[in-house]
Amino acid sequence: MTYYFLQNYWWFIISLLGALLVFLLFVQGANSMIFQLGKTPDDRRMLINSTGRKWEFTFTTLVTFGGAFFASFPLFYSTSFGSAYWIWLLILFTFIIQAVSYEFQNKAGNIFGVRTFQTCLIINGILGPLLLGGAVATFFTGSNFIVEKANITNSMQPVISHWANGSRGLDVLLNPWVVIFGIAVVFLARILGTLYINNNVNDDTIRTRVRKQLLVNTILFLLFFLPFLIVTLFSEGYAVNEAGTIVMEPMKYFNNLLTMWPLAIILIVGVVLLLFGIIKTILKPNYVRGIWPAGIGVVCVVLVLFLIAGWNNTAYYPSTADLQSSLTIQNSSSSEFTLKAMFYVSFLVPFVLAYIVYAWRAIDKKAIDRQEITEDDHAY
C-alpha cells in the first residue's frame, strides 16, 4: 500500500459516505411535504412516524461523513468547517430542530402546538438539503479561502486557513450555480421522500398524492440539475499538473469521465436506475418499490460526482481567492501512518452496514398505517 493508494482509497470512502448521505436525505424530502402529502392530522402523523424511524440514519451518516473527512483530510476540515463555519452551523442547526421536533410535537405540555414543530421539520427538509447541496457544489465552483501553511509557526495566531472576507462562508450562496445545485438537491430529496413514503406508508389516499408530487418534483429537479451538470462538465476545471501547480483545464470534469471511463458507465447506470424507479412508480399505481432502484441510482451518480471532483489530479476544493491554495487529496490528507491505521479500521464498515440493514428490516417489518399510529404508545 503506497501513500498515493491510501489517499485515493480514503477519497473513495468519503465519496461513498457522501453518496449514502444524499440518498438518506429522503427523510428531509418527505418532511418538506408534510402538508402536501398529509391533509389531515392522522395523515401527517403517519408521514412523521415513517420518517421518524429513519432520521437517526441520516444524522449518523452526516456525523460519520464529517468525522471521516476530519481524520483523512484534516486541511479540508480546518478550511471548510473552520473558516466557513456559518454554513455548517446552519446545517447542524436544522438537524437539531429536526430531532427536537420529532420528540416534542405530541408531548404533554407542548405550549407551541403541533404545527409549530411540524413547520420546523419542513424548515429542516428544505434548508438541510439546500445547504448540503450548496456545500458540495463548491467542490466544483470553488470557495473564497486562502491557505498559508507557514502560519503554523506563528505562536500568536497559528491559523493556516482563513476566509478571504468576513462572511465566514456565507458568500458562497451568492454564486448562482451553488444555489442552483442546492435547489436541485432539495427536489432530489423530495423525489426520494415521495418514493420512500410510497413504499413505507400503507395508505391508498397518501399513495395517490405521491404520484402527483413525484412528477412535479422530477420535472423541477431536472430543470435545475441538468444545467449545472452540463456547465460543470464542459467548463474549465481545476487540475494539478506534474509540478504540483494548480492550473485551469478546459472541460476538466468531462475529461475525467473519459479518462476514468468506468465511472462514466456507473453514471449512466445510476441515471437509468433513478429514472426507472420514478417512471415505473408514476405509471404503475401498485408499484411501491421505486425507492430502491432510484436510491441505488442516486448513490451511483453522487459517488461519480465526488470521484471526478478529486481523482485524476483534480483539486477537489478549489480556491477562488488564491488558485494555489486549492486543496487536493495529496496536499490536504493525513500522514501515511494515520491513513494506514484507518485503512484497517475501515474493514469494520461492512459489519456496520450489515447492522444497518438488519435494523432497517426490523423497523420496516410492518408498513405504517392508521391503526398503528393510534395504538402505538411510542408513536411520534
XYZ file of C-alpha atoms in Angstrom:
380
model
C 0.000 0.000 0.000
C 1.557 3.250 -1.129
C 0.732 6.669 0.299
C -0.870 7.557 -3.042
C -3.127 4.482 -2.865
C -4.222 5.306 0.679
C -5.074 8.893 -0.269
C -7.220 7.743 -3.178
C -8.758 4.965 -1.100
C -9.925 7.401 1.552
C -11.301 9.792 -1.033
C -13.388 6.869 -2.284
C -14.636 6.172 1.254
C -15.531 9.859 1.720
C -17.304 9.839 -1.644
C -19.281 6.731 -0.737
C -20.354 8.231 2.590
C -21.400 11.429 0.792
C -23.419 9.417 -1.728
C -25.165 7.468 1.039
C -25.909 10.729 2.854
C -27.628 12.173 -0.228
C -29.757 9.014 -0.513
C -30.743 9.256 3.164
C -31.949 12.804 2.609
C -35.261 11.164 1.682
C -36.114 11.892 5.322
C -35.747 15.628 4.724
C -37.527 15.379 1.375
C -40.565 13.661 2.891
C -40.632 16.120 5.804
C -40.689 19.068 3.417
C -44.012 17.786 2.034
C -45.848 17.067 5.295
C -48.737 19.372 4.426
C -48.777 18.430 0.746
C -48.995 14.680 1.315
C -50.863 14.853 4.602
C -54.143 16.762 4.554
C -55.401 15.591 7.965
C -53.713 15.227 11.384
C -53.734 11.419 11.026
C -52.166 11.675 7.573
C -49.368 13.828 8.925
C -48.772 11.537 11.907
C -48.290 8.594 9.555
C -45.771 10.569 7.492
C -43.868 11.804 10.537
C -43.760 8.348 12.137
C -42.457 6.939 8.874
C -39.532 9.369 8.601
C -39.120 9.477 12.383
C -37.941 5.883 12.344
C -35.127 6.695 9.926
C -33.865 10.191 10.778
C -31.114 8.791 13.012
C -29.592 7.026 9.996
C -29.291 10.344 8.155
C -27.859 12.231 11.115
C -25.390 9.451 11.964
C -24.189 9.326 8.356
C -23.728 13.111 8.356
C -21.614 12.908 11.522
C -19.632 9.950 10.156
C -19.054 11.818 6.885
C -17.704 14.834 8.791
C -15.597 12.688 11.116
C -14.076 10.692 8.281
C -13.266 13.909 6.416
C -11.582 15.307 9.532
C -9.479 12.197 10.049
C -8.417 11.609 6.445
C -8.265 15.164 5.037
C -7.780 17.475 8.042
C -6.813 20.508 5.950
C -10.239 20.437 4.278
C -11.886 20.132 7.665
C -9.996 23.100 9.097
C -10.530 25.172 5.960
C -14.208 24.476 5.383
C -15.577 23.662 8.811
C -13.380 26.294 10.455
C -13.241 29.192 8.020
C -16.732 28.711 6.561
C -18.339 27.760 9.834
C -21.608 29.690 9.351
C -22.774 27.311 6.609
C -22.012 24.231 8.685
C -23.553 25.741 11.816
C -26.748 26.363 9.866
C -26.730 22.773 8.622
C -26.272 21.410 12.136
C -28.945 23.768 13.483
C -31.512 22.449 11.016
C -30.784 18.885 12.147
C -31.043 19.871 15.813
C -34.508 21.365 15.366
C -35.452 18.204 13.471
C -34.600 15.981 16.435
C -36.396 18.281 18.880
C -39.469 18.457 16.638
C -39.865 14.687 16.438
C -39.677 14.243 20.191
C -41.793 17.136 21.435
C -44.581 17.769 18.916
C -47.032 15.394 20.624
C -45.626 15.532 24.155
C -47.927 16.548 27.006
C -47.434 20.197 27.894
C -46.429 21.284 24.374
C -47.282 25.006 24.564
C -46.174 25.762 20.996
C -48.631 23.487 19.220
C -48.088 20.527 16.918
C -47.954 22.626 13.745
C -45.029 24.661 15.117
C -42.823 21.589 15.353
C -44.104 20.261 12.037
C -43.099 23.584 10.475
C -39.625 23.084 11.957
C -39.470 19.708 10.200
C -40.311 21.468 6.934
C -37.529 24.001 7.569
C -35.096 21.129 8.068
C -36.495 19.398 4.981
C -35.724 22.404 2.785
C -32.678 24.094 4.346
C -30.818 20.855 5.128
C -30.588 19.595 1.518
C -30.212 23.147 0.164
C -27.163 23.921 2.318
C -25.616 20.464 1.972
C -26.060 20.649 -1.794
C -24.521 24.112 -1.833
C -21.523 22.846 0.151
C -20.992 20.013 -2.344
C -21.320 22.425 -5.278
C -18.271 24.336 -4.018
C -16.194 21.255 -4.903
C -16.700 22.379 -8.494
C -17.268 26.137 -8.277
C -14.621 26.922 -5.665
C -14.648 28.901 -2.420
C -13.100 32.145 -1.248
C -10.338 30.935 1.095
C -6.569 31.209 1.483
C -4.189 28.582 2.903
C -0.927 29.756 4.432
C 0.791 26.739 5.990
C 3.675 28.877 7.226
C 1.296 30.368 9.801
C 1.528 27.148 11.805
C 4.768 28.530 13.288
C 3.054 31.744 14.384
C 2.748 31.424 18.163
C 0.224 34.278 18.342
C -2.172 33.065 15.630
C -1.316 29.585 14.254
C -4.200 29.541 11.781
C -3.239 28.224 8.362
C -6.616 28.596 6.628
C -8.846 31.640 6.597
C -11.682 33.067 4.535
C -10.664 35.943 2.286
C -13.545 38.094 3.578
C -15.631 38.411 6.710
C -18.622 36.403 5.511
C -17.340 33.112 7.035
C -18.616 31.128 4.077
C -21.998 32.770 3.550
C -20.711 34.404 0.366
C -20.866 31.033 -1.436
C -24.648 31.496 -1.513
C -24.088 34.484 -3.813
C -22.812 32.124 -6.506
C -25.881 31.271 -8.628
C -24.552 27.811 -9.551
C -24.142 26.920 -5.881
C -27.756 27.908 -5.250
C -28.952 26.082 -8.382
C -27.291 22.842 -7.311
C -28.595 23.263 -3.763
C -32.138 23.645 -5.102
C -31.620 20.571 -7.300
C -30.668 18.560 -4.196
C -33.841 19.799 -2.454
C -36.002 18.450 -5.280
C -33.959 15.236 -5.423
C -34.595 14.737 -1.699
C -38.319 15.322 -2.320
C -38.285 12.707 -5.108
C -36.663 10.178 -2.778
C -39.030 11.212 0.004
C -42.137 10.549 -2.060
C -40.768 7.195 -3.210
C -39.958 6.240 0.380
C -43.399 7.237 1.674
C -44.998 5.299 -1.181
C -43.103 2.219 -0.025
C -43.364 2.676 3.743
C -46.864 4.070 4.402
C -49.692 1.661 3.690
C -52.419 4.157 2.830
C -54.121 4.444 -0.557
C -55.023 8.116 -0.105
C -51.427 9.172 0.556
C -50.099 6.943 -2.224
C -52.426 8.677 -4.683
C -50.936 12.052 -3.739
C -47.404 10.653 -4.012
C -47.535 10.126 -7.781
C -48.588 13.723 -8.465
C -45.839 15.136 -6.251
C -43.308 12.754 -7.772
C -43.975 14.028 -11.300
C -43.801 17.712 -10.318
C -40.594 17.334 -8.298
C -38.897 15.258 -11.004
C -39.515 17.962 -13.605
C -38.227 20.674 -11.261
C -35.168 18.576 -10.343
C -34.211 18.120 -13.993
C -34.677 21.852 -14.683
C -32.067 22.690 -12.043
C -29.714 19.691 -12.139
C -29.163 19.321 -15.887
C -27.896 22.923 -16.447
C -25.492 22.551 -13.510
C -24.205 19.206 -14.787
C -23.736 20.436 -18.358
C -21.978 23.647 -17.321
C -19.752 21.754 -14.872
C -18.693 19.084 -17.351
C -17.922 21.457 -20.225
C -16.448 24.479 -18.439
C -12.938 24.887 -17.089
C -11.940 22.772 -14.101
C -9.159 22.815 -11.541
C -6.318 20.470 -12.491
C -2.962 19.632 -10.893
C -0.028 19.472 -13.300
C 3.116 17.344 -12.929
C 4.842 20.067 -10.914
C 2.015 20.108 -8.398
C 0.743 23.501 -9.577
C -2.988 24.152 -9.810
C -3.996 25.159 -13.341
C -7.259 25.664 -15.184
C -8.052 22.935 -17.707
C -10.840 23.125 -20.312
C -13.584 20.513 -19.758
C -11.621 19.017 -16.842
C -14.504 17.059 -15.325
C -15.670 15.733 -18.696
C -12.076 14.660 -19.374
C -12.070 12.889 -16.016
C -15.082 10.844 -17.126
C -13.360 9.946 -20.389
C -10.099 9.019 -18.658
C -11.817 7.052 -15.912
C -14.411 5.542 -18.260
C -15.796 3.004 -15.745
C -17.106 5.998 -13.803
C -18.958 7.173 -16.907
C -20.643 3.765 -17.112
C -21.609 3.926 -13.423
C -23.009 7.423 -14.002
C -25.179 6.228 -16.897
C -26.369 3.185 -14.936
C -27.231 5.438 -11.992
C -29.279 7.790 -14.158
C -31.153 4.858 -15.726
C -31.953 3.351 -12.319
C -33.181 6.683 -10.961
C -35.450 7.260 -13.962
C -36.680 3.663 -13.849
C -37.748 3.990 -10.214
C -39.528 7.279 -10.904
C -41.261 6.360 -14.160
C -42.455 2.930 -13.039
C -43.895 4.424 -9.837
C -45.783 7.070 -11.828
C -47.139 4.631 -14.433
C -47.976 1.683 -12.166
C -50.123 2.613 -9.137
C -49.443 -0.742 -7.437
C -45.644 -0.458 -7.711
C -44.254 0.652 -4.333
C -40.580 -0.372 -4.523
C -39.329 2.555 -6.597
C -37.193 3.859 -3.721
C -34.706 1.007 -4.183
C -33.698 1.347 -7.862
C -33.919 5.135 -7.550
C -31.889 5.116 -4.326
C -29.167 2.913 -5.804
C -29.120 5.182 -8.851
C -28.672 8.283 -6.693
C -25.793 6.653 -4.795
C -24.091 5.806 -8.115
C -24.494 9.308 -9.582
C -23.358 11.156 -6.448
C -20.432 8.771 -5.977
C -19.227 9.554 -9.500
C -19.583 13.308 -8.945
C -17.417 13.100 -5.830
C -14.802 10.928 -7.539
C -14.382 13.137 -10.613
C -14.004 16.088 -8.243
C -10.979 14.546 -6.510
C -9.394 11.778 -8.570
C -7.214 12.096 -11.678
C -5.099 15.038 -10.469
C -8.040 17.312 -9.672
C -8.342 19.956 -6.953
C -11.451 18.864 -5.050
C -11.775 22.111 -3.072
C -10.704 24.969 -5.354
C -9.883 28.411 -4.040
C -11.215 31.397 -5.954
C -9.119 33.779 -3.834
C -5.755 32.081 -4.430
C -5.573 29.310 -7.020
C -2.545 27.683 -5.389
C -4.398 27.411 -2.081
C -6.755 24.899 -3.688
C -6.918 21.572 -1.878
C -6.113 18.220 -3.476
C -6.183 14.754 -1.983
C -2.379 14.902 -1.916
C -1.807 18.250 -0.196
C -4.644 18.011 2.359
C -4.512 14.430 3.626
C -3.345 12.981 6.919
C 0.012 11.244 7.292
C 0.681 7.871 5.725
C 0.691 6.238 9.172
C -2.731 7.697 10.021
C -4.291 6.672 6.714
C -2.840 3.170 7.009
C -4.173 2.714 10.547
C -7.577 3.968 9.401
C -7.421 1.589 6.437
C -7.506 -1.426 8.754
C -10.247 0.129 10.868
C -12.339 0.570 7.703
C -12.647 -3.225 7.500
C -15.353 -2.841 10.152
C -17.548 -0.854 7.753
C -19.250 -3.940 6.195
C -20.299 -5.088 9.677
C -21.762 -1.660 10.421
C -23.644 -1.694 7.113
C -24.938 -5.197 7.879
C -26.287 -3.964 11.206
C -27.973 -1.015 9.480
C -29.653 -3.382 7.003
C -30.771 -5.623 9.864
C -32.142 -2.684 11.880
C -33.851 -1.234 8.800
C -35.607 -4.523 8.025
C -36.684 -4.901 11.647
C -38.126 -1.388 11.712
C -39.959 -1.888 8.418
C -41.312 -5.342 9.196
C -44.789 -3.804 9.173
C -45.756 -0.830 6.989
C -47.202 2.165 8.824
C -50.972 2.550 8.710
C -53.675 4.469 10.563
C -54.274 1.716 13.103
C -50.655 1.601 14.180
C -50.275 5.297 14.976
C -53.391 5.240 17.176
C -52.450 2.084 19.079
C -48.678 2.528 19.429
C -47.862 4.363 22.672
C -44.393 5.184 21.335
C -45.582 6.838 18.109
C -44.489 10.418 17.478
